[in-house]
mmCIF file of C-alpha atoms in Angstrom:
data_model
loop_
_atom_site.group_PDB
_atom_site.id
_atom_site.type_symbol
_atom_site.label_atom_id
_atom_site.label_comp_id
_atom_site.label_asym_id
_atom_site.label_seq_id
_atom_site.Cartn_x
_atom_site.Cartn_y
_atom_site.Cartn_z
ATOM 1 C CA UNK A 1 39.394 47.232 52.829
ATOM 2 C CA UNK A 2 41.326 50.466 53.270
ATOM 3 C CA UNK A 3 44.310 48.470 54.633
ATOM 4 C CA UNK A 4 44.314 46.306 51.502
ATOM 5 C CA UNK A 5 44.296 49.330 49.193
ATOM 6 C CA UNK A 6 47.063 50.955 51.214
ATOM 7 C CA UNK A 7 49.106 47.739 51.003
ATOM 8 C CA UNK A 8 48.731 47.589 47.206
ATOM 9 C CA UNK A 9 49.601 51.284 46.947
ATOM 10 C CA UNK A 10 52.837 50.638 48.836
ATOM 11 C CA UNK A 11 53.747 47.790 46.508
ATOM 12 C CA UNK A 12 53.287 50.073 43.479
ATOM 13 C CA UNK A 13 54.780 53.297 44.819
ATOM 14 C CA UNK A 14 58.079 51.738 45.919
ATOM 15 C CA UNK A 15 59.318 50.553 42.473
ATOM 16 C CA UNK A 16 57.791 53.563 40.662
ATOM 17 C CA UNK A 17 59.646 55.889 43.049
ATOM 18 C CA UNK A 18 62.874 53.972 42.459
ATOM 19 C CA UNK A 19 62.553 54.470 38.685
ATOM 20 C CA UNK A 20 61.570 58.149 38.899
ATOM 21 C CA UNK A 21 64.355 58.995 41.338
ATOM 22 C CA UNK A 22 66.844 57.198 39.063
ATOM 23 C CA UNK A 23 65.725 59.152 36.000
ATOM 24 C CA UNK A 24 65.728 62.441 37.908
ATOM 25 C CA UNK A 25 69.130 61.983 39.494
ATOM 26 C CA UNK A 26 70.774 60.689 36.326
ATOM 27 C CA UNK A 27 69.314 63.430 34.144
ATOM 28 C CA UNK A 28 70.083 66.218 36.598
ATOM 29 C CA UNK A 29 73.639 65.085 37.220
ATOM 30 C CA UNK A 30 74.353 64.574 33.507
ATOM 31 C CA UNK A 31 72.972 68.038 32.652
ATOM 32 C CA UNK A 32 75.037 69.829 35.292
ATOM 33 C CA UNK A 33 78.225 68.002 34.313
ATOM 34 C CA UNK A 34 77.606 68.969 30.677
ATOM 35 C CA UNK A 35 77.258 72.632 31.683
ATOM 36 C CA UNK A 36 80.582 72.460 33.476
ATOM 37 C CA UNK A 37 82.298 70.920 30.453
ATOM 38 C CA UNK A 38 81.096 73.486 27.921
ATOM 39 C CA UNK A 39 81.239 76.471 30.261
ATOM 40 C CA UNK A 40 77.652 77.595 29.699
ATOM 41 C CA UNK A 41 74.185 76.496 30.755
ATOM 42 C CA UNK A 42 70.612 76.236 29.525
ATOM 43 C CA UNK A 43 68.019 75.914 32.295
ATOM 44 C CA UNK A 44 65.327 74.217 30.153
ATOM 45 C CA UNK A 45 67.558 71.135 30.156
ATOM 46 C CA UNK A 46 66.673 70.632 33.841
ATOM 47 C CA UNK A 47 62.892 70.566 33.264
ATOM 48 C CA UNK A 48 62.699 66.845 32.408
ATOM 49 C CA UNK A 49 64.689 65.543 35.416
ATOM 50 C CA UNK A 50 62.874 68.027 37.681
ATOM 51 C CA UNK A 51 59.534 66.590 36.535
ATOM 52 C CA UNK A 52 60.676 63.059 37.382
ATOM 53 C CA UNK A 53 61.822 64.088 40.852
ATOM 54 C CA UNK A 54 58.676 66.166 41.445
ATOM 55 C CA UNK A 55 56.328 63.303 40.605
ATOM 56 C CA UNK A 56 58.303 60.998 42.863
ATOM 57 C CA UNK A 57 58.035 63.519 45.676
ATOM 58 C CA UNK A 58 54.271 63.834 45.193
ATOM 59 C CA UNK A 59 53.775 60.077 45.317
ATOM 60 C CA UNK A 60 55.877 59.737 48.431
ATOM 61 C CA UNK A 61 54.084 62.687 50.072
ATOM 62 C CA UNK A 62 50.663 61.241 49.423
ATOM 63 C CA UNK A 63 51.634 57.836 50.683
ATOM 64 C CA UNK A 64 53.366 59.204 53.769
ATOM 65 C CA UNK A 65 50.856 61.853 54.866
ATOM 66 C CA UNK A 66 47.389 60.612 54.003
ATOM 67 C CA UNK A 67 45.616 58.869 56.879
ATOM 68 C CA UNK A 68 44.271 55.865 54.999
ATOM 69 C CA UNK A 69 46.279 53.128 56.625
ATOM 70 C CA UNK A 70 49.858 52.601 57.939
ATOM 71 C CA UNK A 71 50.410 49.519 55.779
ATOM 72 C CA UNK A 72 51.208 51.522 52.656
ATOM 73 C CA UNK A 73 54.174 53.458 54.076
ATOM 74 C CA UNK A 74 55.320 50.384 55.948
ATOM 75 C CA UNK A 75 55.491 48.180 52.824
ATOM 76 C CA UNK A 76 57.045 50.856 50.622
ATOM 77 C CA UNK A 77 59.593 51.777 53.273
ATOM 78 C CA UNK A 78 60.676 48.150 53.747
ATOM 79 C CA UNK A 79 61.025 47.620 49.995
ATOM 80 C CA UNK A 80 63.357 50.616 49.752
ATOM 81 C CA UNK A 81 65.337 50.006 52.939
ATOM 82 C CA UNK A 82 65.971 46.274 52.670
ATOM 83 C CA UNK A 83 68.166 46.424 49.503
ATOM 84 C CA UNK A 84 70.478 48.933 51.168
ATOM 85 C CA UNK A 85 70.655 46.855 54.331
ATOM 86 C CA UNK A 86 71.574 43.879 52.120
ATOM 87 C CA UNK A 87 74.811 45.696 51.238
ATOM 88 C CA UNK A 88 75.984 45.064 54.809
ATOM 89 C CA UNK A 89 75.556 41.308 54.363
ATOM 90 C CA UNK A 90 76.298 40.519 50.721
ATOM 91 C CA UNK A 91 77.003 43.722 48.787
ATOM 92 C CA UNK A 92 78.124 42.071 45.536
ATOM 93 C CA UNK A 93 75.181 39.669 45.440
ATOM 94 C CA UNK A 94 72.660 42.445 46.046
ATOM 95 C CA UNK A 95 74.287 44.683 43.457
ATOM 96 C CA UNK A 96 74.275 41.946 40.815
ATOM 97 C CA UNK A 97 70.549 41.326 41.352
ATOM 98 C CA UNK A 98 69.758 44.853 40.140
ATOM 99 C CA UNK A 99 69.518 45.098 36.335
ATOM 100 C CA UNK A 100 71.959 47.373 34.539
ATOM 101 C CA UNK A 101 71.930 48.906 31.080
ATOM 102 C CA UNK A 102 68.200 49.585 30.873
ATOM 103 C CA UNK A 103 66.812 52.624 29.084
ATOM 104 C CA UNK A 104 63.511 54.459 29.426
ATOM 105 C CA UNK A 105 62.238 57.029 26.927
ATOM 106 C CA UNK A 106 65.648 57.000 25.297
ATOM 107 C CA UNK A 107 67.417 57.916 28.563
ATOM 108 C CA UNK A 108 69.723 55.550 30.453
ATOM 109 C CA UNK A 109 68.241 54.004 33.607
ATOM 110 C CA UNK A 110 71.025 53.242 36.112
ATOM 111 C CA UNK A 111 68.970 51.617 38.845
ATOM 112 C CA UNK A 112 72.057 50.925 40.930
ATOM 113 C CA UNK A 113 72.846 54.607 41.423
ATOM 114 C CA UNK A 114 70.105 55.434 44.032
ATOM 115 C CA UNK A 115 71.037 52.291 45.925
ATOM 116 C CA UNK A 116 74.728 52.961 46.009
ATOM 117 C CA UNK A 117 74.490 56.614 46.984
ATOM 118 C CA UNK A 118 71.986 55.872 49.799
ATOM 119 C CA UNK A 119 68.972 57.708 48.340
ATOM 120 C CA UNK A 120 66.727 54.650 48.655
ATOM 121 C CA UNK A 121 67.672 54.155 52.278
ATOM 122 C CA UNK A 122 66.867 57.782 53.054
ATOM 123 C CA UNK A 123 63.436 57.656 51.413
ATOM 124 C CA UNK A 124 62.641 54.327 52.990
ATOM 125 C CA UNK A 125 63.387 55.608 56.485
ATOM 126 C CA UNK A 126 61.176 58.603 55.950
ATOM 127 C CA UNK A 127 58.270 56.348 55.029
ATOM 128 C CA UNK A 128 58.905 54.093 58.012
ATOM 129 C CA UNK A 129 58.829 57.043 60.359
ATOM 130 C CA UNK A 130 55.471 58.080 58.909
ATOM 131 C CA UNK A 131 54.053 54.771 60.191
ATOM 132 C CA UNK A 132 54.596 55.915 63.786
ATOM 133 C CA UNK A 133 52.495 59.024 63.363
ATOM 134 C CA UNK A 134 49.576 59.059 65.809
ATOM 135 C CA UNK A 135 47.332 60.589 63.159
ATOM 136 C CA UNK A 136 47.308 57.247 61.303
ATOM 137 C CA UNK A 137 46.125 55.265 64.307
ATOM 138 C CA UNK A 138 43.247 57.554 65.233
ATOM 139 C CA UNK A 139 39.666 56.829 64.364
ATOM 140 C CA UNK A 140 38.328 58.041 61.064
ATOM 141 C CA UNK A 141 37.061 61.639 61.112
ATOM 142 C CA UNK A 142 33.538 60.601 60.081
ATOM 143 C CA UNK A 143 33.208 58.136 62.949
ATOM 144 C CA UNK A 144 34.631 60.604 65.475
ATOM 145 C CA UNK A 145 32.149 63.278 64.392
ATOM 146 C CA UNK A 146 29.285 60.810 64.663
ATOM 147 C CA UNK A 147 30.363 59.698 68.132
ATOM 148 C CA UNK A 148 30.676 63.242 69.435
ATOM 149 C CA UNK A 149 27.474 64.556 67.861
ATOM 150 C CA UNK A 150 25.156 66.059 70.514
ATOM 151 C CA UNK A 151 22.029 64.186 71.388
ATOM 152 C CA UNK A 152 18.626 65.863 70.936
ATOM 153 C CA UNK A 153 18.419 66.391 74.691
ATOM 154 C CA UNK A 154 21.701 68.321 74.697
ATOM 155 C CA UNK A 155 20.864 70.562 71.782
ATOM 156 C CA UNK A 156 19.712 74.094 72.671
ATOM 157 C CA UNK A 157 16.065 74.919 72.096
ATOM 158 C CA UNK A 158 15.644 77.398 69.296
ATOM 159 C CA UNK A 159 13.050 80.135 69.444
ATOM 160 C CA UNK A 160 10.279 79.536 66.891
ATOM 161 C CA UNK A 161 8.440 82.827 67.389
ATOM 162 C CA UNK A 162 7.887 85.000 64.346
ATOM 163 C CA UNK A 163 8.275 88.755 64.384
ATOM 164 C CA UNK A 164 4.566 89.320 63.735
ATOM 165 C CA UNK A 165 3.416 87.055 66.544
ATOM 166 C CA UNK A 166 3.095 89.064 69.731
ATOM 167 C CA UNK A 167 2.649 88.040 72.400
ATOM 168 C CA UNK A 168 4.136 84.594 71.809
ATOM 169 C CA UNK A 169 1.637 81.775 71.678
ATOM 170 C CA UNK A 170 3.346 79.879 74.496
ATOM 171 C CA UNK A 171 2.703 82.775 76.848
ATOM 172 C CA UNK A 172 -1.065 82.729 76.324
ATOM 173 C CA UNK A 173 -1.395 79.758 78.601
ATOM 174 C CA UNK A 174 0.163 81.611 81.514
ATOM 175 C CA UNK A 175 -1.613 84.131 83.782
ATOM 176 C CA UNK A 176 0.265 87.135 82.446
ATOM 177 C CA UNK A 177 -1.736 90.231 81.520
ATOM 178 C CA UNK A 178 -1.187 91.509 78.032
ATOM 179 C CA UNK A 179 0.781 94.757 77.668
ATOM 180 C CA UNK A 180 -1.304 97.973 77.374
ATOM 181 C CA UNK A 181 -0.631 101.674 76.942
ATOM 182 C CA UNK A 182 -3.339 102.812 79.430
ATOM 183 C CA UNK A 183 -2.836 103.800 83.043
ATOM 184 C CA UNK A 184 -2.680 100.909 85.455
ATOM 185 C CA UNK A 185 -5.770 100.174 87.486
ATOM 186 C CA UNK A 186 -5.088 101.180 91.084
ATOM 187 C CA UNK A 187 -7.245 100.798 94.144
ATOM 188 C CA UNK A 188 -6.248 103.657 96.491
ATOM 189 C CA UNK A 189 -6.698 102.882 100.139
ATOM 190 C CA UNK A 190 -6.626 106.525 101.302
ATOM 191 C CA UNK A 191 -9.261 109.061 100.206
ATOM 192 C CA UNK A 192 -8.166 111.972 98.117
ATOM 193 C CA UNK A 193 -8.304 115.439 99.712
ATOM 194 C CA UNK A 194 -11.562 117.281 99.074
ATOM 195 C CA UNK A 195 -12.081 120.861 98.146
ATOM 196 C CA UNK A 196 -13.467 122.849 101.128
ATOM 197 C CA UNK A 197 -14.631 126.474 101.149
ATOM 198 C CA UNK A 198 -13.688 127.208 97.565
ATOM 199 C CA UNK A 199 -10.002 126.480 98.122
ATOM 200 C CA UNK A 200 -8.018 123.941 96.309
ATOM 201 C CA UNK A 201 -6.643 121.242 98.507
ATOM 202 C CA UNK A 202 -3.249 121.719 96.865
ATOM 203 C CA UNK A 203 -3.159 125.543 97.090
ATOM 204 C CA UNK A 204 -1.951 125.713 100.725
ATOM 205 C CA UNK A 205 -0.707 123.273 103.322
ATOM 206 C CA UNK A 206 -3.295 121.770 105.578
ATOM 207 C CA UNK A 207 -4.232 123.885 108.635
ATOM 208 C CA UNK A 208 -4.002 122.506 112.122
ATOM 209 C CA UNK A 209 -6.385 123.641 114.905
ATOM 210 C CA UNK A 210 -4.436 122.244 117.807
ATOM 211 C CA UNK A 211 -1.396 124.073 118.979
ATOM 212 C CA UNK A 212 1.769 122.312 119.915
ATOM 213 C CA UNK A 213 2.053 121.676 123.652
ATOM 214 C CA UNK A 214 5.505 123.294 123.803
ATOM 215 C CA UNK A 215 4.070 126.641 122.526
ATOM 216 C CA UNK A 216 1.180 126.669 124.988
ATOM 217 C CA UNK A 217 3.480 126.130 127.969
ATOM 218 C CA UNK A 218 5.857 128.967 127.029
ATOM 219 C CA UNK A 219 2.983 131.405 127.005
#
C-alpha cells in the first residue's frame, strides 16, 4: 500500500512543482529586472516568489528524502526529465504541447520557461538519484527493531530485592549463616596457659628447666 501512495504522490508533486517553480522564477526575475530599470529596490516584492519556490523545495525534499517508497521520486523524476529529453528528438513539437498564456492569481504562468532553461531537468535528475539511496531499500524501522529485539533468555535478570529485605529471600534456602555482631565461635585445639604460683602467664616469658647442651659442654 505504501508503494501505491508513493506513486500517487509522485504524480501530484511533479506538476505542482512545475507550476510553483514557474511562478517563483517568473516573479523573481520580473521583480529584479524592475529594480534595475527604476534604479531602486523594495525587498517585500520578493516575498511572493520566494514563497512559491520555498513550497516547491519543501515538496521535493519530502518526496526525495522520506523512506516511504522509491516509486514516488521515480515517477516524479521521470515526469520532469522526459519533456527536456524530448527537446533532443522533436523540440518544436514538445514546446508546442506546453500551454502558453496562462495566468494564476493574476500573475502570468509561462510554463515553457522552466523547460527551456533546464530547471525541470535538474530537479528531475535530483529525484532520480534519490531512488538509488540505500535508505529507501532497507527494511522498515519498526520491523528491524522487532527482529533485533532480545529474547527473554538473553535479557539480563534484574534484582528484585527491596532495601528493607535483608538477607534476601533467595539466600535463605542456602546454608549460609546469617551475619552477626558477636565474636565468632572458635574451638581452640591448644589449652590456654594457666596461672601458676600467683604469677600471670603473660607477665614473663616461660621458664625452661633444661639447659642447652652447648652451654653444659663449655663448662
